[in-house]
Amino acid sequence: MEGLTLSDAEQKYYSDLFSYCDIESTKKVVVNGRVLELFRAAQLPNDVVLQIMELCGATRLGYFGRSQFYIALKLVAVAQSGFPLRVESINTVKDLPLPRFVASKNEQESRHAASYSSDSENQGSYSGVIPPPPGRGQVKKGSVSHDTVQPRTSADAQEPASPVVSPQQSPPTSPHTWRKHSRHPSGGNSERPLAGPGPFWSPFGEAQSGSSAGDAVWSGHSPPPPQENWVSFADTPPTSTLLTMHPASVQDQTTVRTVASATTAIEIRRQSSSYDDPWKITDEQRQYYVNQFKTIQPDLNGFIPGSAAKEFFTKSKLPILELSHIWELSDFDKDGALTLDEFCAAFHLVVARKNGYDLPEKLPESLMPKLIDLEDSADVGDQPGEVGYSGSPAEAPPSKSPSMPSLNQTWPELNQSSEQWETFSERSSSSQTLTQFDSNIAPADPDTAIVHPVPIRMTPSKIHMQEMELKRTGSDHTNPTSPLLVKPSDLSEENKINSSVKFASGNTVADGYSSSDSFTSDPEQIGSNVTRQRSHSGTSPDNTAPPPPPPRPQPSHSRSSSLDMNRTFTVTTGQQQAGVVAHPPAVPPRPQPSQAPGPAVHRPVDADGLITHTSTSPQQIPEQPNFADFSQFEVFAASNVNEEQDDEAEKHPEVLPAEKASDPANSLRVAKADSKTEEKTAASAPTNVSKGTAPLAPPPKPVRRRLKSEDELRPEVDEHTQKTGVLAAVLASQPSIPRSVGKDKKAIQASIRRNKETNTVLARLNSELQQQLKDVLEERISLEVQLEQLRPFSHL
Amino acid sequence: MAVCIAVIAKENYPLYIRSSPTENELKFHYMVHTSLDVVDEKISAMGKALVDQRELYLGLLYPTEDYKVYGYVTNSKVKFVMVVDSSNTALRDNEIRSMFRKLHNSYTDVMCNPFYNPGDRIQSSRAFDNMVTSMMIQVC
């Protein structure tokens, strides 16, 4: 490497720069990072920088020695002058201007250049140079532990202090003190690295004063907007100290603050260090945020509602759009309220935005509300202002956005995780959260009629039969039994049937024959009804109740029940009884037609009697004396026996029409008749013995009658041979009865009784016969009149 | 994969409308406007008693030759209308539903922002914009 000849100014300048880059104060080797930053500040293209580096031998050596550094600087000057870079150009090019480095460096250089040109201005320049860093350092938001001068952060810290102040109407002395507090250490911090260069940093005290002045000015400007504050702050130190500072530098200072950070040794040192999260909240900041949170919400675990937060952050005078975005970023759980962590994050973002940082697209990790309380590590002491630092020196991002692309590498996973969170939240807030109602709950099936199962007797029983009969006979009551309600049709049918049967039975109450018919038919109908019920139950087994049970016997209808019970139990006996009941009153009229004197009359009477056999039942009585007479007159010829038989036969038709097959009834009747006949016989026997003609008179009549009726009764006798046999047996037994009795008193008394009864009977008979005689005579007269009318006048 | 997404307020003015820029945006605006009638018709057809039971997703409002228009109504009568390219046959009903669900979630997030005044145009929310962008057709 050829010798490098430097002018004095250059020498000085280069040594200054070297010392600046010589963070470690080795006086021999310059830190690469700083050098690189310096070269970048030279606003040279990267390839040029690389070329320079190569040329100077740093790449070869791997470090910047003093000579390399000097050569590099010279080459920078050459490049900036527009001369081609060549090794030999170092010395060849004459009168090169000092290399110019942009930004504060530029300022410094310019100042330095200015200072070199005029030493008198060195002080000023230095002072001009110096104040900003300490000033910035003063305003540094960092904690006491901050050992780096960060002009930008200080300025930034200054700005957030203002919004910090603004939300609170009561001027916070703490921010002031905080500022002052931070100032000093920063001043101290700035002092340390700056102490190295020595004379250049000697006017630190001035800077302090300037800074204090600036601080005073700044404190005066505490409420004003940050930009103004920044500007004012930026202006005051230069104005107070450096008049030569041209506005461009100021503007550069304001605009390229990110690059300005590169000038400070502390920044470079910081860049060299590991990645620091620029968004981390310092303890001091956090404490401040917590205090602010408490003013709104005393409970640290509680929420700040959205409206209160809105008011609070609106005071920061940020545009609503940005506040809205800050909210979007900070409200992590999207609940419209801020927890402590969310609030701190929002506050931090507001501060950052106030400082001019662009809001990140996604919430930085450090600002994310964590589930566990994370205390910001003390050693970090990072400030949001550092966002620019760490990003810029490494990659010199032209953008001022603190959202460094370098840090984004740590974020992708965060982003992904956040996306995952988003998706998770999305999943969680899926349709379940949105009111989406399920389909209607199926209503109860109205078709399922819950019907009380009603027991229905299926098996017919006697009671069932009785009930059926009850229905039939009971005219008034419609069966109120419940099961019958289920099947009114059947009931109606039954009722109809029953009614019909009732009608029949009603009609034939007197007529035992028909009643007997009805009763006999009833079982069939009952059976049919039962079957019908059964069929109905078979067809609709599901819902319809089983067929109604047969109507239960109702104790209320004692009358009919008792009657019907009797009837049902003794179908025939009941009938018989009824018949017995019915018949006896019907007995008397019977013998009248049959006892008609005239044979011609008798016939029709007999015919009538045949027709009205039922009514001829009373004829049994008059016939009984005939029987009785006949039995008495056993002495008479066999005709008497025949007459008896005829009488019996006469009896039979009377008996038979009354009942069909009521042998017991007949027997009863016969028994009654027999008793009567017995009486008659008993009575007639003694009467016949005692009375001569009187009993004889009637006997001939019955004999006659019998004789006459024989002709008519014979066919009937043939029909009723069976009954005659019975009657004959009964009659035969009758005479035997008095004979068997051997006691005279009783026999006489019995005979007297019998005679009396026969007397009465005969008397009655006589009267009836007389009546019949009269009737017949009248009929004869009428007939003769008719004949005469019909006959021609023959006798005329 | 929608071609146009619109958020209509209760009073039937648009809160947010974005179309894929390849097409004439005015046409989409018109389509969305005409679809509002169909949405109102579907809402009224449900009956007054069934507000709660009404399905938020309205389904296909009407098809045109090139596009299909889907609708979605929230319980506060804010309507989302999505225009989908008919040629994109891969889109199933479930996918449309999920897209509307995402839209609804994003919309509620916007609503939760205290700095958003209901009734304002949704222009401040980047998250909403990002979400809509993700749903828009990626042809352009």
Tab-separated table of N, CA, C and O in Angstrom, chain A residues 670-758:
chain	number	residue	atom	x	y	z
A	670	VAL	N	-151.160	-76.402	34.776
A	670	VAL	CA	-151.930	-77.651	34.916
A	670	VAL	C	-152.146	-77.964	36.378
A	670	VAL	O	-153.215	-78.396	36.803
A	671	ALA	N	-151.098	-77.668	37.089
A	671	ALA	CA	-151.228	-77.952	38.522
A	671	ALA	C	-152.332	-77.091	39.107
A	671	ALA	O	-153.155	-77.570	39.901
A	672	LYS	N	-152.278	-75.831	38.636
A	672	LYS	CA	-153.328	-74.955	39.143
A	672	LYS	C	-154.680	-75.439	38.680
A	672	LYS	O	-155.650	-75.509	39.434
A	673	ALA	N	-154.616	-75.715	37.391
A	673	ALA	CA	-155.889	-76.236	36.841
A	673	ALA	C	-156.272	-77.519	37.568
A	673	ALA	O	-157.454	-77.751	37.885
A	674	ASP	N	-155.215	-78.250	37.810
A	674	ASP	CA	-155.496	-79.516	38.510
A	674	ASP	C	-156.055	-79.252	39.890
A	674	ASP	O	-156.981	-79.944	40.352
A	675	SER	N	-155.437	-78.264	40.496
A	675	SER	CA	-155.963	-77.959	41.823
A	675	SER	C	-157.408	-77.534	41.708
A	675	SER	O	-158.242	-77.937	42.522
A	676	LYS	N	-157.599	-76.741	40.668
A	676	LYS	CA	-158.986	-76.311	40.503
A	676	LYS	C	-159.874	-77.491	40.152
A	676	LYS	O	-160.978	-77.637	40.665
A	677	THR	N	-159.280	-78.240	39.268
A	677	THR	CA	-160.065	-79.429	38.897
A	677	THR	C	-160.255	-80.351	40.091
A	677	THR	O	-161.317	-80.943	40.278
A	678	GLU	N	-159.188	-80.380	40.846
A	678	GLU	CA	-159.332	-81.215	42.042
A	678	GLU	C	-160.456	-80.680	42.902
A	678	GLU	O	-161.325	-81.414	43.388
A	679	GLU	N	-160.418	-79.417	43.039
A	679	GLU	CA	-161.489	-78.832	43.854
A	679	GLU	C	-162.839	-79.117	43.212
A	679	GLU	O	-163.809	-79.452	43.870
A	680	LYS	N	-162.747	-78.906	41.910
A	680	LYS	CA	-164.031	-79.124	41.225
A	680	LYS	C	-164.495	-80.573	41.384
A	680	LYS	O	-165.662	-80.848	41.663
A	681	THR	N	-163.502	-81.375	41.149
A	681	THR	CA	-163.869	-82.800	41.260
A	681	THR	C	-164.312	-83.122	42.690
A	681	THR	O	-165.315	-83.807	42.911
A	682	ALA	N	-163.478	-82.570	43.561
A	682	ALA	CA	-163.836	-82.842	44.976
A	682	ALA	C	-165.180	-82.204	45.301
A	682	ALA	O	-166.040	-82.806	46.000
A	683	ALA	N	-165.238	-81.016	44.755
A	683	ALA	CA	-166.489	-80.309	45.054
A	683	ALA	C	-167.640	-80.930	44.285
A	683	ALA	O	-168.754	-81.095	44.807
A	684	SER	N	-167.320	-81.249	43.066
A	684	SER	CA	-168.405	-81.776	42.220
A	684	SER	C	-168.831	-83.147	42.734
A	684	SER	O	-170.015	-83.527	42.647
A	685	ALA	N	-167.861	-83.853	43.238
A	685	ALA	CA	-168.220	-85.217	43.695
A	685	ALA	C	-169.265	-85.125	44.798
A	685	ALA	O	-170.324	-85.759	44.712
A	686	PRO	N	-168.914	-84.355	45.848
A	686	PRO	CA	-169.963	-84.318	46.879
A	686	PRO	C	-171.171	-83.561	46.390
A	686	PRO	O	-172.297	-83.903	46.730
A	687	THR	N	-170.892	-82.531	45.572
A	687	THR	CA	-172.060	-81.776	45.107
A	687	THR	C	-172.930	-82.665	44.223
A	687	THR	O	-174.166	-82.588	44.262
A	688	ASN	N	-172.210	-83.350	43.438
A	688	ASN	CA	-173.010	-84.230	42.577
A	688	ASN	C	-173.823	-85.207	43.430
A	688	ASN	O	-174.953	-85.540	43.088
A	689	VAL	N	-173.113	-85.578	44.459
A	689	VAL	CA	-173.840	-86.516	45.336
A	689	VAL	C	-174.950	-85.774	46.047
A	689	VAL	O	-176.087	-86.256	46.144
A	690	SER	N	-174.574	-84.564	46.554
A	690	SER	CA	-175.581	-83.818	47.322
A	690	SER	C	-176.596	-83.211	46.390
A	690	SER	O	-177.792	-83.291	46.647
A	691	LYS	N	-176.115	-82.598	45.450
A	691	LYS	CA	-177.043	-81.917	44.557
A	691	LYS	C	-177.388	-82.872	43.419
A	691	LYS	O	-176.526	-83.463	42.799
A	692	GLY	N	-178.472	-82.863	43.226
A	692	GLY	CA	-178.898	-83.788	42.202
A	692	GLY	C	-178.908	-83.154	40.837
A	692	GLY	O	-178.010	-83.343	40.043
A	693	THR	N	-179.920	-82.414	40.689
A	693	THR	CA	-180.066	-81.834	39.333
A	693	THR	C	-179.076	-80.720	39.056
A	693	THR	O	-178.709	-80.517	37.881
A	694	ALA	N	-178.779	-80.016	40.117
A	694	ALA	CA	-177.895	-78.844	39.842
A	694	ALA	C	-176.587	-79.265	39.191
A	694	ALA	O	-176.233	-78.743	38.141
A	695	PRO	N	-175.982	-80.192	39.805
A	695	PRO	CA	-174.720	-80.564	39.151
A	695	PRO	C	-174.981	-81.314	37.858
A	695	PRO	O	-174.170	-81.330	36.958
A	696	LEU	N	-176.156	-81.900	37.833
A	696	LEU	CA	-176.424	-82.649	36.603
A	696	LEU	C	-176.613	-81.695	35.447
A	696	LEU	O	-176.279	-82.022	34.314
A	697	ALA	N	-177.194	-80.630	35.791
A	697	ALA	CA	-177.444	-79.703	34.680
A	697	ALA	C	-176.133	-79.265	34.011
A	697	ALA	O	-176.001	-79.327	32.800
A	698	PRO	N	-175.266	-78.823	34.806
A	698	PRO	CA	-174.025	-78.404	34.129
A	698	PRO	C	-173.325	-79.562	33.427
A	698	PRO	O	-172.879	-79.421	32.320
A	699	PRO	N	-173.273	-80.687	34.081
A	699	PRO	CA	-172.587	-81.761	33.359
A	699	PRO	C	-173.158	-82.001	31.980
A	699	PRO	O	-172.416	-82.131	31.022
A	700	PRO	N	-174.475	-82.007	31.867
A	700	PRO	CA	-174.943	-82.276	30.487
A	700	PRO	C	-174.477	-81.181	29.552
A	700	PRO	O	-174.155	-81.434	28.409
A	701	LYS	N	-174.475	-79.992	30.074
A	701	LYS	CA	-173.988	-78.922	29.176
A	701	LYS	C	-172.564	-79.174	28.728
A	701	LYS	O	-172.255	-79.136	27.550
A	702	PRO	N	-171.750	-79.354	29.709
A	702	PRO	CA	-170.361	-79.611	29.247
A	702	PRO	C	-170.312	-80.855	28.366
A	702	PRO	O	-169.555	-80.910	27.430
A	703	VAL	N	-171.203	-81.765	28.704
A	703	VAL	CA	-171.187	-82.982	27.876
A	703	VAL	C	-171.554	-82.595	26.478
A	703	VAL	O	-170.916	-82.987	25.508
A	704	ARG	N	-172.617	-81.784	26.443
A	704	ARG	CA	-173.030	-81.362	25.102
A	704	ARG	C	-171.904	-80.601	24.437
A	704	ARG	O	-171.582	-80.800	23.274
A	705	ARG	N	-171.488	-79.726	25.216
A	705	ARG	CA	-170.407	-78.908	24.636
A	705	ARG	C	-169.263	-79.779	24.191
A	705	ARG	O	-168.677	-79.586	23.149
A	706	ARG	N	-169.003	-80.613	25.081
A	706	ARG	CA	-167.878	-81.456	24.722
A	706	ARG	C	-168.198	-82.233	23.468
A	706	ARG	O	-167.348	-82.449	22.620
A	707	LEU	N	-169.395	-82.670	23.464
A	707	LEU	CA	-169.755	-83.443	22.274
A	707	LEU	C	-169.621	-82.577	21.043
A	707	LEU	O	-169.105	-83.006	20.013
A	708	LYS	N	-170.154	-81.381	21.199
A	708	LYS	CA	-170.098	-80.506	20.021
A	708	LYS	C	-168.677	-80.062	19.737
A	708	LYS	O	-168.269	-79.917	18.591
A	709	SER	N	-168.022	-79.853	20.824
A	709	SER	CA	-166.657	-79.380	20.607
A	709	SER	C	-165.732	-80.521	20.223
A	709	SER	O	-164.610	-80.295	19.824
A	710	GLU	N	-166.252	-81.641	20.397
A	710	GLU	CA	-165.385	-82.764	20.027
A	710	GLU	C	-164.953	-82.672	18.596
A	710	GLU	O	-163.808	-82.930	18.245
A	711	ASP	N	-165.981	-82.366	17.817
A	711	ASP	CA	-165.678	-82.308	16.384
A	711	ASP	C	-164.595	-81.277	16.096
A	711	ASP	O	-163.734	-81.481	15.232
A	712	GLU	N	-164.733	-80.239	16.849
A	712	GLU	CA	-163.770	-79.165	16.574
A	712	GLU	C	-162.454	-79.383	17.309
A	712	GLU	O	-161.421	-78.948	16.850
A	713	LEU	N	-162.629	-80.008	18.403
A	713	LEU	CA	-161.450	-80.142	19.244
A	713	LEU	C	-160.624	-81.361	18.887
A	713	LEU	O	-159.499	-81.503	19.322
A	714	ARG	N	-161.233	-82.233	18.184
A	714	ARG	CA	-160.463	-83.430	17.860
A	714	ARG	C	-159.201	-83.121	17.096
A	714	ARG	O	-158.134	-83.667	17.424
A	715	PRO	N	-159.371	-82.308	16.096
A	715	PRO	CA	-158.073	-82.016	15.434
A	715	PRO	C	-157.086	-81.361	16.398
A	715	PRO	O	-155.888	-81.593	16.342
A	716	GLU	N	-157.652	-80.561	17.238
A	716	GLU	CA	-156.764	-79.966	18.218
A	716	GLU	C	-156.257	-81.026	19.162
A	716	GLU	O	-155.129	-80.975	19.623
A	717	VAL	N	-157.110	-81.891	19.486
A	717	VAL	CA	-156.652	-82.973	20.356
A	717	VAL	C	-155.510	-83.730	19.706
A	717	VAL	O	-154.521	-84.055	20.351
A	718	ASP	N	-155.655	-83.949	18.473
A	718	ASP	CA	-154.548	-84.639	17.781
A	718	ASP	C	-153.259	-83.850	17.883
A	718	ASP	O	-152.179	-84.415	18.035
A	719	GLU	N	-153.427	-82.540	17.796
A	719	GLU	CA	-152.212	-81.718	17.859
A	719	GLU	C	-151.587	-81.759	19.237
A	719	GLU	O	-150.379	-81.684	19.380
A	720	HIS	N	-152.422	-81.849	20.193
A	720	HIS	CA	-151.918	-81.722	21.557
A	720	HIS	C	-152.035	-83.050	22.289
A	720	HIS	O	-152.465	-83.097	23.417
A	721	THR	N	-151.684	-84.029	21.623
A	721	THR	CA	-151.775	-85.328	22.292
A	721	THR	C	-150.818	-85.424	23.445
A	721	THR	O	-151.089	-86.038	24.467
A	722	GLN	N	-149.730	-84.802	23.271
A	722	GLN	CA	-148.722	-84.869	24.334
A	722	GLN	C	-149.251	-84.209	25.596
A	722	GLN	O	-149.163	-84.770	26.702
A	723	LYS	N	-149.794	-83.075	25.386
A	723	LYS	CA	-150.285	-82.361	26.553
A	723	LYS	C	-151.431	-83.136	27.209
A	723	LYS	O	-151.566	-83.187	28.417
A	724	THR	N	-152.206	-83.729	26.347
A	724	THR	CA	-153.345	-84.480	26.904
A	724	THR	C	-152.873	-85.632	27.780
A	724	THR	O	-153.468	-85.939	28.815
A	725	GLY	N	-151.809	-86.176	27.306
A	725	GLY	CA	-151.299	-87.276	28.108
A	725	GLY	C	-150.909	-86.790	29.484
A	725	GLY	O	-151.229	-87.414	30.498
A	726	VAL	N	-150.263	-85.657	29.478
A	726	VAL	CA	-149.851	-85.103	30.767
A	726	VAL	C	-151.071	-84.743	31.585
A	726	VAL	O	-151.170	-85.047	32.785
A	727	LEU	N	-151.951	-84.069	30.884
A	727	LEU	CA	-153.154	-83.633	31.601
A	727	LEU	C	-153.943	-84.826	32.129
A	727	LEU	O	-154.475	-84.810	33.236
A	728	ALA	N	-153.947	-85.772	31.260
A	728	ALA	CA	-154.683	-86.970	31.687
A	728	ALA	C	-154.045	-87.573	32.925
A	728	ALA	O	-154.748	-87.982	33.860
A	729	ALA	N	-152.747	-87.533	32.883
A	729	ALA	CA	-152.053	-88.076	34.058
A	729	ALA	C	-152.369	-87.221	35.265
A	729	ALA	O	-152.636	-87.759	36.366
A	730	VAL	N	-152.407	-85.965	35.031
A	730	VAL	CA	-152.690	-85.066	36.158
A	730	VAL	C	-154.129	-85.259	36.626
A	730	VAL	O	-154.411	-85.343	37.822
A	731	LEU	N	-154.942	-85.283	35.624
A	731	LEU	CA	-156.347	-85.462	35.985
A	731	LEU	C	-156.570	-86.809	36.672
A	731	LEU	O	-157.389	-86.920	37.598
A	732	ALA	N	-155.854	-87.726	36.165
A	732	ALA	CA	-155.995	-89.043	36.774
A	732	ALA	C	-155.540	-88.997	38.220
A	732	ALA	O	-156.094	-89.683	39.084
A	733	SER	N	-154.565	-88.185	38.391
A	733	SER	CA	-154.066	-88.111	39.761
A	733	SER	C	-155.022	-87.331	40.650
A	733	SER	O	-154.992	-87.501	41.875
A	734	GLN	N	-155.844	-86.559	40.014
A	734	GLN	CA	-156.699	-85.714	40.858
A	734	GLN	C	-157.711	-86.527	41.673
A	734	GLN	O	-157.822	-86.333	42.880
A	735	PRO	N	-158.446	-87.377	40.976
A	735	PRO	CA	-159.433	-88.095	41.795
A	735	PRO	C	-158.764	-88.994	42.849
A	735	PRO	O	-159.335	-89.254	43.898
A	736	SER	N	-157.604	-89.332	42.512
A	736	SER	CA	-156.944	-90.232	43.471
A	736	SER	C	-156.606	-89.499	44.749
A	736	SER	O	-156.451	-90.121	45.806
A	737	ILE	N	-156.555	-88.260	44.633
A	737	ILE	CA	-156.107	-87.494	45.798
A	737	ILE	C	-157.156	-87.528	46.905
A	737	ILE	O	-156.861	-87.877	48.054
A	738	PRO	N	-158.451	-87.207	46.519
A	738	PRO	CA	-159.411	-87.244	47.633
A	738	PRO	C	-159.591	-88.675	48.185
A	738	PRO	O	-159.842	-88.863	49.341
A	739	ARG	N	-159.493	-89.612	47.305
A	739	ARG	CA	-159.671	-90.994	47.766
A	739	ARG	C	-158.580	-91.387	48.730
A	739	ARG	O	-158.820	-92.098	49.711
A	740	SER	N	-157.442	-90.909	48.395
A	740	SER	CA	-156.349	-91.310	49.280
A	740	SER	C	-156.582	-90.773	50.686
A	740	SER	O	-156.205	-91.420	51.677
A	741	VAL	N	-157.180	-89.566	50.720
A	741	VAL	CA	-157.412	-88.988	52.050
A	741	VAL	C	-158.526	-89.758	52.750
A	741	VAL	O	-159.678	-89.814	52.305
A	742	GLY	N	-158.282	-90.318	53.806
A	742	GLY	CA	-159.261	-91.141	54.489
A	742	GLY	C	-159.926	-90.420	55.656
A	742	GLY	O	-160.897	-90.912	56.231
A	743	LYS	N	-159.366	-89.247	55.944
A	743	LYS	CA	-159.928	-88.562	57.112
A	743	LYS	C	-161.246	-87.918	56.706
A	743	LYS	O	-161.299	-87.076	55.810
A	744	ASP	N	-162.270	-88.208	57.396
A	744	ASP	CA	-163.612	-87.718	57.012
A	744	ASP	C	-163.738	-86.235	57.266
A	744	ASP	O	-164.222	-85.466	56.419
A	745	LYS	N	-163.327	-85.790	58.374
A	745	LYS	CA	-163.503	-84.355	58.679
A	745	LYS	C	-162.821	-83.495	57.624
A	745	LYS	O	-163.401	-82.584	57.065
A	746	LYS	N	-161.603	-83.857	57.472
A	746	LYS	CA	-160.850	-83.038	56.528
A	746	LYS	C	-161.424	-83.188	55.137
A	746	LYS	O	-161.553	-82.225	54.388
A	747	ALA	N	-161.780	-84.388	54.872
A	747	ALA	CA	-162.337	-84.636	53.539
A	747	ALA	C	-163.634	-83.878	53.381
A	747	ALA	O	-163.917	-83.292	52.335
A	748	ILE	N	-164.483	-83.966	54.429
A	748	ILE	CA	-165.764	-83.247	54.328
A	748	ILE	C	-165.508	-81.765	54.185
A	748	ILE	O	-166.121	-81.076	53.352
A	749	GLN	N	-164.626	-81.272	55.017
A	749	GLN	CA	-164.324	-79.842	54.943
A	749	GLN	C	-163.775	-79.481	53.580
A	749	GLN	O	-164.173	-78.475	52.976
A	750	ALA	N	-162.879	-80.312	53.137
A	750	ALA	CA	-162.311	-80.046	51.806
A	750	ALA	C	-163.411	-80.122	50.768
A	750	ALA	O	-163.488	-79.293	49.863
A	751	SER	N	-164.249	-81.114	50.931
A	751	SER	CA	-165.311	-81.248	49.936
A	751	SER	C	-166.256	-80.070	50.008
A	751	SER	O	-166.753	-79.594	48.976
A	752	ILE	N	-166.529	-79.629	51.252
A	752	ILE	CA	-167.398	-78.447	51.378
A	752	ILE	C	-166.761	-77.257	50.656
A	752	ILE	O	-167.432	-76.537	49.917
A	753	ARG	N	-165.501	-77.149	50.911
A	753	ARG	CA	-164.797	-76.015	50.262
A	753	ARG	C	-164.891	-76.126	48.743
A	753	ARG	O	-165.156	-75.172	48.037
A	754	ARG	N	-164.696	-77.330	48.353
A	754	ARG	CA	-164.674	-77.536	46.914
A	754	ARG	C	-166.037	-77.247	46.335
A	754	ARG	O	-166.206	-76.651	45.276
A	755	ASN	N	-167.009	-77.731	47.075
A	755	ASN	CA	-168.363	-77.508	46.575
A	755	ASN	C	-168.678	-76.040	46.473
A	755	ASN	O	-169.294	-75.588	45.507
A	756	LYS	N	-168.269	-75.335	47.482
A	756	LYS	CA	-168.517	-73.896	47.449
A	756	LYS	C	-167.822	-73.260	46.252
A	756	LYS	O	-168.410	-72.436	45.547
A	757	GLU	N	-166.612	-73.669	46.069
A	757	GLU	CA	-165.860	-73.093	44.938
A	757	GLU	C	-166.540	-73.464	43.632
A	757	GLU	O	-166.681	-72.645	42.734
A	758	THR	N	-166.910	-74.726	43.542
A	758	THR	CA	-167.579	-75.126	42.302
A	758	THR	C	-168.873	-74.361	42.126
A	758	THR	O	-169.283	-74.055	40.986
